[in-house]
Amino acid sequence: MFINFWYPAVESGKLEDKPLKRRMLGQDFVLWRDEEGRAHCLSNTCCHRGGSLGDGLVADSCVQCPYHGWRFNGDGQCVRVPSIGMKTKPPGRARVDSYPATERYGLVFCFLGDLDASERPPILEIPEWGQEGWSSTIQSFEWNIDYKRSIENGLDPAHNEFVHDTHGMKGEDENYKVSDLDIRETDWGTGFFHKTFAPPLADKKMHEASGRNKAHTIDVGAGHHGPASKWTNINPTPVMHIYQYLFECPIDEDNTWIILINMRNFMLEDIYDETMMERNQYVATQDRDVLYELHPKITPRVNTKELFTPSDYPIGRYREWLKEWEARGWRIDLDKVREQERHTAFAIPSPERRRKKGWVIDPIPLMPATPARAVKTDQAA
């Protein structure tokens, strides 16, 4: 798992003016809205005696620890310590990490890392959001899988033929072959486009909207943005488009929260939202059922433990990106965390740690930064 990226924490409509505890990257956080409706995110562990801020309450736009009543504002600074006097200024070290939070696409995103604003990777953009001629639906899933398995599944053009009867022929086409991939590189990931032979759309309304009643070659594409976001383009016809965006948040090493935002430029009326969501749920369940049975559950540390073919190129590039971010010192050292977490509280380092010293809570152990290099055999965990 990696720091220094934006992760979805909660749907905007579910965040209120009371504490909400969330687990992300194997650590606990507390989120709430202040009196002006702004979203805040802090490390959940109180720097006093380890209380869980997410189990406290919100008062005067601050979160209050349920153990001894210490209050922390949205910047993570303690503003009240009852035991030394309600109006006595708290010690300077009485603070916890505060993480930038922003709202986009109906989600609250939190930047879990210590980079300043000018250095941060951007949130995956949805150009169609809010544009005339497009409709959207949002769905969420919580799966017991390694997030990398999920992202790699989306970068795999070969699985559609066998996993999804909505996308492929279940291996019955004797001429089946993954067509050449048109690889696209971006500042924060790799994608591809290619042509694939697909069955007609099963839903009657979607079938009518597509204007075709038989199997046909269509244009599709997919790619990742950072370690845990992904985009997919499906074009049933030259003018009919389904664009999907997945924002994933590793809850921990074995569990992932997935948000799917589906954009379409046809059947725009709200009454068709349920149709699209049912189709997406059907496809997602097929993916989940396969991913749950993969062994090992965590992607192998070296690619030589799997036999790649040309269609796996996007997955190989994804793993190279992970290795590059590990070389920057952004990968969490899970072995050290597991070794120490029973007796040591950790926090994802926040931007304020670049400006202030003397923190009570230790920063989470990270793999050491190394000179960047292209590595095709190692796999970040």
Short mmCIF file of C-alpha atoms in Angstrom, two decimals:
data_model
loop_
_atom_site.label_atom_id
_atom_site.label_comp_id
_atom_site.label_asym_id
_atom_site.label_seq_id
_atom_site.Cartn_x
_atom_site.Cartn_y
_atom_site.Cartn_z
CA MET A 1 0.00 0.00 0.00
CA PHE A 2 1.20 3.50 -0.83
CA ILE A 3 1.04 6.92 0.76
CA ASN A 4 0.99 10.22 -1.17
CA PHE A 5 -2.14 9.60 -3.22
CA TRP A 6 -5.76 10.72 -2.94
CA TYR A 7 -8.10 7.99 -1.70
CA PRO A 8 -11.93 7.99 -1.46
CA ALA A 9 -12.97 7.93 2.18
CA VAL A 10 -16.77 8.20 2.13
CA GLU A 11 -19.65 9.27 -0.06
CA SER A 12 -20.31 12.97 0.51
CA GLY A 13 -23.93 12.45 1.53
CA LYS A 14 -22.90 10.09 4.33
CA LEU A 15 -20.55 12.51 6.10
CA GLU A 16 -22.26 14.58 8.80
CA ASP A 17 -21.38 16.82 11.73
CA LYS A 18 -20.46 13.83 13.88
CA PRO A 19 -17.37 11.63 13.89
CA LEU A 20 -17.07 8.91 11.27
CA LYS A 21 -14.29 6.38 11.75
CA ARG A 22 -12.74 5.00 8.59
CA ARG A 23 -9.92 2.50 8.05
CA MET A 24 -7.62 3.24 5.11
CA LEU A 25 -4.18 1.85 4.29
CA GLY A 26 -4.39 -0.31 7.40
CA GLN A 27 -4.76 2.72 9.71
CA ASP A 28 -7.77 4.37 11.37
CA PHE A 29 -8.96 7.91 10.61
CA VAL A 30 -11.78 10.15 11.80
CA LEU A 31 -13.80 12.35 9.46
CA TRP A 32 -16.48 14.95 10.19
CA ARG A 33 -18.01 18.18 8.92
CA ASP A 34 -17.53 21.46 10.75
CA GLU A 35 -20.23 24.10 11.28
CA GLU A 36 -19.63 25.45 7.76
CA GLY A 37 -19.99 22.01 6.20
CA ARG A 38 -16.31 21.51 5.38
CA ALA A 39 -14.96 17.98 5.53
CA HIS A 40 -12.00 17.18 7.79
CA CYS A 41 -9.85 14.09 8.21
CA LEU A 42 -7.48 13.33 11.10
CA SER A 43 -5.49 10.36 12.29
CA ASN A 44 -7.85 8.59 14.68
CA THR A 45 -5.47 8.02 17.63
CA CYS A 46 -5.46 10.70 20.32
CA CYS A 47 -1.89 11.73 21.18
CA HIS A 48 -2.74 11.78 24.90
CA ARG A 49 -3.44 8.15 25.85
CA GLY A 50 -4.48 6.52 22.59
CA GLY A 51 -8.22 7.21 22.64
CA SER A 52 -10.25 6.66 19.48
CA LEU A 53 -11.34 10.09 18.23
CA GLY A 54 -13.87 8.48 15.91
CA ASP A 55 -15.79 7.23 18.95
CA GLY A 56 -16.06 10.71 20.42
CA LEU A 57 -18.25 13.64 19.44
CA VAL A 58 -18.09 16.90 17.51
CA ALA A 59 -18.29 20.17 19.44
CA ASP A 60 -17.56 23.70 18.18
CA SER A 61 -16.43 22.20 14.85
CA CYS A 62 -13.79 20.14 16.68
CA VAL A 63 -13.63 16.41 17.34
CA GLN A 64 -13.54 15.51 21.03
CA CYS A 65 -11.83 12.40 22.36
CA PRO A 66 -14.19 10.16 24.38
CA TYR A 67 -11.44 9.24 26.87
CA HIS A 68 -10.43 12.57 28.46
CA GLY A 69 -12.24 15.20 26.41
CA TRP A 70 -9.28 16.58 24.47
CA ARG A 71 -10.53 18.56 21.47
CA PHE A 72 -8.79 18.78 18.09
CA ASN A 73 -9.63 21.22 15.31
CA GLY A 74 -9.60 20.45 11.59
CA ASP A 75 -5.88 21.20 11.42
CA GLY A 76 -5.18 18.49 14.00
CA GLN A 77 -4.19 20.96 16.72
CA CYS A 78 -5.50 20.35 20.22
CA VAL A 79 -7.49 23.36 21.42
CA ARG A 80 -8.69 22.12 24.81
CA VAL A 81 -7.29 19.87 27.54
CA PRO A 82 -9.87 19.81 30.38
CA SER A 83 -7.49 18.40 33.01
CA ILE A 84 -5.23 21.51 32.90
CA GLY A 85 -8.11 23.97 32.75
CA MET A 86 -10.66 24.62 30.04
CA LYS A 87 -9.06 27.94 29.09
CA THR A 88 -5.41 26.92 29.48
CA LYS A 89 -3.49 26.75 26.21
CA PRO A 90 -2.63 23.10 25.38
CA PRO A 91 1.02 22.04 24.90
CA GLY A 92 2.41 22.59 21.40
CA ARG A 93 2.95 18.87 20.89
CA ALA A 94 -0.73 18.21 21.54
CA ARG A 95 -1.61 17.57 17.90
CA VAL A 96 -2.44 14.75 15.50
CA ASP A 97 -1.98 14.44 11.76
CA SER A 98 -4.49 16.27 9.57
CA TYR A 99 -4.99 15.28 5.95
CA PRO A 100 -6.19 17.44 3.04
CA ALA A 101 -9.79 16.63 2.15
CA THR A 102 -11.74 17.64 -0.93
CA GLU A 103 -15.09 16.71 -2.45
CA ARG A 104 -15.51 15.64 -6.03
CA TYR A 105 -17.91 13.36 -7.93
CA GLY A 106 -20.06 12.93 -4.82
CA LEU A 107 -17.12 11.59 -2.81
CA VAL A 108 -14.85 12.87 -0.05
CA PHE A 109 -11.24 12.27 -1.07
CA CYS A 110 -8.40 12.44 1.45
CA PHE A 111 -4.74 12.93 0.58
CA LEU A 112 -2.92 10.39 2.73
CA GLY A 113 0.66 11.58 2.64
CA ASP A 114 3.08 14.39 3.38
CA LEU A 115 3.50 16.06 -0.03
CA ASP A 116 2.72 19.75 -0.35
CA ALA A 117 -0.10 20.76 -2.70
CA SER A 118 2.14 21.48 -5.70
CA GLU A 119 3.69 18.01 -5.52
CA ARG A 120 0.59 15.86 -5.13
CA PRO A 121 -0.64 13.52 -7.86
CA PRO A 122 -4.09 14.65 -9.04
CA ILE A 123 -7.35 12.81 -8.54
CA LEU A 124 -8.36 10.83 -11.63
CA GLU A 125 -10.37 13.23 -13.79
CA ILE A 126 -13.88 12.48 -15.08
CA PRO A 127 -14.25 14.90 -18.03
CA GLU A 128 -17.90 13.96 -18.61
CA TRP A 129 -18.99 14.74 -15.03
CA GLY A 130 -21.72 17.37 -15.01
CA GLN A 131 -21.62 17.77 -18.77
CA GLU A 132 -24.77 17.99 -20.88
CA GLY A 133 -25.60 14.76 -22.65
CA TRP A 134 -24.21 12.49 -19.91
CA SER A 135 -25.80 10.65 -16.98
CA SER A 136 -24.03 9.06 -14.04
CA THR A 137 -24.58 6.37 -11.44
CA ILE A 138 -22.49 5.61 -8.36
CA GLN A 139 -22.11 2.20 -6.73
CA SER A 140 -19.84 0.93 -3.99
CA PHE A 141 -18.50 -2.49 -3.07
CA GLU A 142 -16.45 -3.75 -0.15
CA TRP A 143 -14.49 -6.82 -1.16
CA ASN A 144 -12.20 -9.16 0.71
CA ILE A 145 -9.37 -8.82 -1.84
CA ASP A 146 -5.97 -7.22 -2.31
CA TYR A 147 -6.64 -3.92 -4.12
CA LYS A 148 -3.91 -4.71 -6.66
CA ARG A 149 -5.78 -7.84 -7.74
CA SER A 150 -8.79 -5.65 -8.50
CA ILE A 151 -6.84 -3.04 -10.48
CA GLU A 152 -4.98 -5.72 -12.44
CA ASN A 153 -8.28 -7.42 -13.28
CA GLY A 154 -9.43 -4.19 -14.89
CA LEU A 155 -6.21 -3.98 -16.91
CA ASP A 156 -6.65 -7.53 -18.24
CA PRO A 157 -8.26 -7.57 -21.73
CA ALA A 158 -8.20 -11.38 -21.90
CA HIS A 159 -10.48 -12.16 -18.96
CA ASN A 160 -13.60 -10.61 -20.51
CA GLU A 161 -14.00 -13.46 -23.01
CA PHE A 162 -14.39 -16.04 -20.25
CA VAL A 163 -15.61 -14.22 -17.13
CA HIS A 164 -18.29 -11.97 -18.63
CA ASP A 165 -21.00 -13.32 -20.91
CA THR A 166 -22.01 -9.68 -21.45
CA HIS A 167 -18.59 -8.93 -22.95
CA GLY A 168 -17.38 -12.11 -24.64
CA MET A 169 -18.34 -15.46 -26.13
CA LYS A 170 -17.31 -17.69 -23.20
CA GLY A 171 -14.52 -19.16 -25.34
CA GLU A 172 -16.88 -20.51 -28.02
CA ASP A 173 -15.37 -18.40 -30.80
CA GLU A 174 -12.65 -20.53 -32.41
CA ASN A 175 -11.10 -17.41 -33.92
CA TYR A 176 -10.79 -15.65 -30.58
CA LYS A 177 -7.55 -13.78 -29.95
CA VAL A 178 -6.77 -10.60 -28.05
CA SER A 179 -6.10 -7.96 -30.69
CA ASP A 180 -2.98 -5.79 -30.56
CA LEU A 181 -3.03 -3.27 -27.74
CA ASP A 182 -2.54 0.44 -28.42
CA ILE A 183 -0.62 1.40 -25.27
CA ARG A 184 -1.11 4.88 -23.80
CA GLU A 185 1.22 6.27 -21.14
CA THR A 186 0.27 9.15 -18.82
CA ASP A 187 2.05 10.96 -16.00
CA TRP A 188 0.56 8.59 -13.44
CA GLY A 189 -0.22 5.35 -15.19
CA THR A 190 -0.59 3.17 -18.27
CA GLY A 191 -3.62 2.37 -20.38
CA PHE A 192 -4.56 0.69 -23.62
CA PHE A 193 -7.17 0.59 -26.36
CA HIS A 194 -8.05 -2.29 -28.65
CA LYS A 195 -10.86 -3.90 -30.58
CA THR A 196 -12.80 -6.86 -29.27
CA PHE A 197 -15.64 -9.04 -30.57
CA ALA A 198 -18.67 -8.68 -28.29
CA PRO A 199 -22.20 -10.10 -28.18
CA PRO A 200 -25.21 -7.81 -28.66
CA LEU A 201 -26.44 -6.01 -25.57
CA ALA A 202 -28.85 -8.28 -23.71
CA ASP A 203 -31.04 -5.59 -22.14
CA LYS A 204 -33.85 -4.68 -24.53
CA LYS A 205 -33.55 -0.90 -24.09
CA MET A 206 -29.76 -0.99 -24.41
CA HIS A 207 -30.11 -3.31 -27.39
CA GLU A 208 -32.44 -0.81 -29.07
CA ALA A 209 -30.17 2.11 -28.21
CA SER A 210 -27.17 0.38 -29.79
CA GLY A 211 -29.01 -0.29 -33.04
CA ARG A 212 -27.33 -3.69 -33.54
CA ASN A 213 -28.74 -7.16 -33.03
CA LYS A 214 -25.72 -9.39 -33.50
CA ALA A 215 -22.15 -9.82 -32.27
CA HIS A 216 -19.91 -7.04 -33.41
CA THR A 217 -16.38 -5.67 -33.06
CA ILE A 218 -16.29 -2.75 -30.63
CA ASP A 219 -13.64 -0.37 -29.32
CA VAL A 220 -12.69 -0.66 -25.64
CA GLY A 221 -9.93 0.67 -23.43
CA ALA A 222 -8.75 0.70 -19.84
CA GLY A 223 -5.97 2.10 -17.72
CA HIS A 224 -4.87 2.92 -14.20
CA HIS A 225 -4.12 6.23 -12.50
CA GLY A 226 -1.87 5.85 -9.49
CA PRO A 227 -1.97 2.58 -7.57
CA ALA A 228 -5.71 2.41 -6.88
CA SER A 229 -7.77 4.25 -9.52
CA LYS A 230 -8.83 2.95 -12.92
CA TRP A 231 -10.77 4.04 -16.00
CA THR A 232 -12.59 1.92 -18.61
CA ASN A 233 -14.01 3.02 -21.97
CA ILE A 234 -16.64 0.83 -23.65
CA ASN A 235 -18.00 1.96 -27.02
CA PRO A 236 -20.81 -0.36 -28.19
CA THR A 237 -21.14 1.86 -31.29
CA PRO A 238 -19.15 4.86 -32.58
CA VAL A 239 -21.64 7.22 -30.89
CA MET A 240 -22.71 5.16 -27.86
CA HIS A 241 -20.29 5.38 -24.93
CA ILE A 242 -20.02 3.87 -21.45
CA TYR A 243 -17.14 5.32 -19.45
CA GLN A 244 -16.42 3.87 -16.03
CA TYR A 245 -14.17 5.18 -13.26
CA LEU A 246 -13.13 3.10 -10.26
CA PHE A 247 -11.73 4.78 -7.17
CA GLU A 248 -10.42 2.14 -4.79
CA CYS A 249 -9.29 2.52 -1.20
CA PRO A 250 -7.29 -0.28 0.41
CA ILE A 251 -8.90 -0.77 3.81
CA ASP A 252 -5.97 -2.96 4.69
CA GLU A 253 -3.84 -5.56 2.96
CA ASP A 254 -6.78 -7.94 2.46
CA ASN A 255 -9.84 -5.71 2.04
CA THR A 256 -10.75 -2.99 -0.44
CA TRP A 257 -13.51 -0.40 -0.72
CA ILE A 258 -14.41 0.23 -4.36
CA ILE A 259 -16.42 3.10 -5.80
CA LEU A 260 -17.70 2.71 -9.38
CA ILE A 261 -18.84 5.82 -11.21
CA ASN A 262 -20.57 4.93 -14.50
CA MET A 263 -21.01 7.62 -17.16
CA ARG A 264 -23.24 7.09 -20.22
CA ASN A 265 -24.35 9.25 -23.13
CA PHE A 266 -27.54 7.31 -23.97
CA MET A 267 -30.74 6.38 -22.09
CA LEU A 268 -30.18 9.55 -20.09
CA GLU A 269 -33.44 9.51 -18.14
CA ASP A 270 -33.22 8.61 -14.42
CA ILE A 271 -35.52 5.65 -14.93
CA TYR A 272 -32.65 3.84 -16.66
CA ASP A 273 -30.23 4.26 -13.78
CA GLU A 274 -31.42 1.02 -12.22
CA THR A 275 -30.86 -0.82 -15.50
CA MET A 276 -27.26 0.34 -15.65
CA MET A 277 -26.62 -0.40 -12.00
CA GLU A 278 -28.04 -3.92 -12.29
CA ARG A 279 -25.77 -4.60 -15.26
CA ASN A 280 -22.75 -3.22 -13.41
CA GLN A 281 -23.58 -5.29 -10.33
CA TYR A 282 -23.89 -8.40 -12.49
CA VAL A 283 -20.48 -7.82 -14.08
CA ALA A 284 -18.83 -6.86 -10.78
CA THR A 285 -20.13 -10.01 -9.10
CA GLN A 286 -18.58 -12.13 -11.85
CA ASP A 287 -15.23 -10.41 -11.28
CA ARG A 288 -15.51 -10.77 -7.52
CA ASP A 289 -16.27 -14.48 -7.69
CA VAL A 290 -13.13 -15.11 -9.74
CA LEU A 291 -10.90 -12.81 -7.69
CA TYR A 292 -11.96 -14.38 -4.40
CA GLU A 293 -10.55 -17.71 -5.52
CA LEU A 294 -7.17 -16.46 -6.80
CA HIS A 295 -4.11 -17.93 -5.13
CA PRO A 296 -2.15 -16.38 -3.60
CA LYS A 297 -4.55 -13.68 -2.40
CA ILE A 298 -1.81 -11.04 -2.59
CA THR A 299 -0.12 -10.53 -5.95
CA PRO A 300 3.23 -12.35 -6.13
CA ARG A 301 6.32 -10.36 -5.23
CA VAL A 302 8.07 -11.43 -8.45
CA ASN A 303 6.54 -11.71 -11.91
CA THR A 304 8.39 -14.96 -12.57
CA LYS A 305 5.85 -16.65 -10.29
CA GLU A 306 3.25 -16.04 -13.02
CA LEU A 307 3.53 -16.77 -16.76
CA PHE A 308 2.77 -13.56 -18.65
CA THR A 309 1.56 -13.33 -22.27
CA PRO A 310 1.42 -10.21 -24.51
CA SER A 311 -2.10 -9.36 -23.30
CA ASP A 312 -0.67 -9.02 -19.76
CA TYR A 313 1.55 -6.10 -20.78
CA PRO A 314 -0.64 -3.46 -19.04
CA ILE A 315 -0.40 -5.46 -15.80
CA GLY A 316 3.38 -5.64 -16.12
CA ARG A 317 3.52 -1.87 -16.61
CA TYR A 318 1.27 -1.35 -13.57
CA ARG A 319 3.72 -3.34 -11.47
CA GLU A 320 6.60 -1.26 -12.82
CA TRP A 321 4.75 1.89 -11.75
CA LEU A 322 4.33 0.43 -8.27
CA LYS A 323 8.05 -0.22 -8.14
CA GLU A 324 8.75 3.37 -9.15
CA TRP A 325 6.53 4.71 -6.34
CA GLU A 326 8.23 2.33 -3.94
CA ALA A 327 11.59 3.76 -5.04
CA ARG A 328 10.28 7.21 -4.04
CA GLY A 329 9.79 5.93 -0.50
CA TRP A 330 5.98 5.86 -0.68
CA ARG A 331 5.35 2.17 0.02
CA ILE A 332 4.28 1.18 3.55
CA ASP A 333 6.55 -1.42 5.16
CA LEU A 334 3.84 -3.85 6.21
CA ASP A 335 6.27 -6.29 7.80
CA LYS A 336 7.47 -3.62 10.25
CA VAL A 337 3.92 -2.45 10.90
CA ARG A 338 2.80 -5.96 11.77
CA GLU A 339 5.86 -6.44 13.99
CA GLN A 340 5.30 -3.26 16.03
CA GLU A 341 1.61 -2.32 15.89
CA ARG A 342 0.61 -4.16 19.06
CA HIS A 343 2.71 -1.77 21.14
CA THR A 344 3.18 1.27 18.87
CA ALA A 345 0.63 3.67 17.40
CA PHE A 346 1.37 4.84 13.87
CA ALA A 347 0.05 7.61 11.66
CA ILE A 348 0.36 8.21 7.94
CA PRO A 349 2.69 11.26 7.79
CA SER A 350 0.81 14.44 6.92
CA PRO A 351 2.12 17.59 5.15
CA GLU A 352 2.49 19.38 8.50
CA ARG A 353 5.26 16.99 9.51
CA ARG A 354 7.48 18.77 6.99
CA ARG A 355 7.13 21.97 9.01
CA LYS A 356 6.83 20.82 12.62
CA LYS A 357 8.91 18.46 14.74
CA GLY A 358 8.23 16.67 18.00
CA TRP A 359 5.24 14.53 17.08
CA VAL A 360 3.93 12.13 19.72
CA ILE A 361 2.61 9.50 17.28
CA ASP A 362 5.26 7.76 15.18
CA PRO A 363 5.05 7.98 11.38
CA ILE A 364 4.17 4.68 9.76
CA PRO A 365 7.24 2.69 8.63
CA LEU A 366 7.99 3.07 4.93
CA MET A 367 10.24 1.15 2.60
CA PRO A 368 13.43 3.20 2.09
CA ALA A 369 13.65 5.35 -1.02
CA THR A 370 16.06 4.03 -3.64
CA PRO A 371 17.31 5.31 -7.02
CA ALA A 372 14.46 5.01 -9.53
CA ARG A 373 14.90 2.18 -11.99
CA ALA A 374 12.78 0.07 -14.28
CA VAL A 375 12.17 -3.29 -12.64
CA LYS A 376 10.22 -6.01 -14.44
CA THR A 377 10.53 -8.82 -11.92
CA ASP A 378 9.84 -7.36 -8.49
CA GLN A 379 6.35 -6.67 -7.22
CA ALA A 380 5.38 -4.17 -4.52
CA ALA A 381 3.06 -5.54 -1.86
#
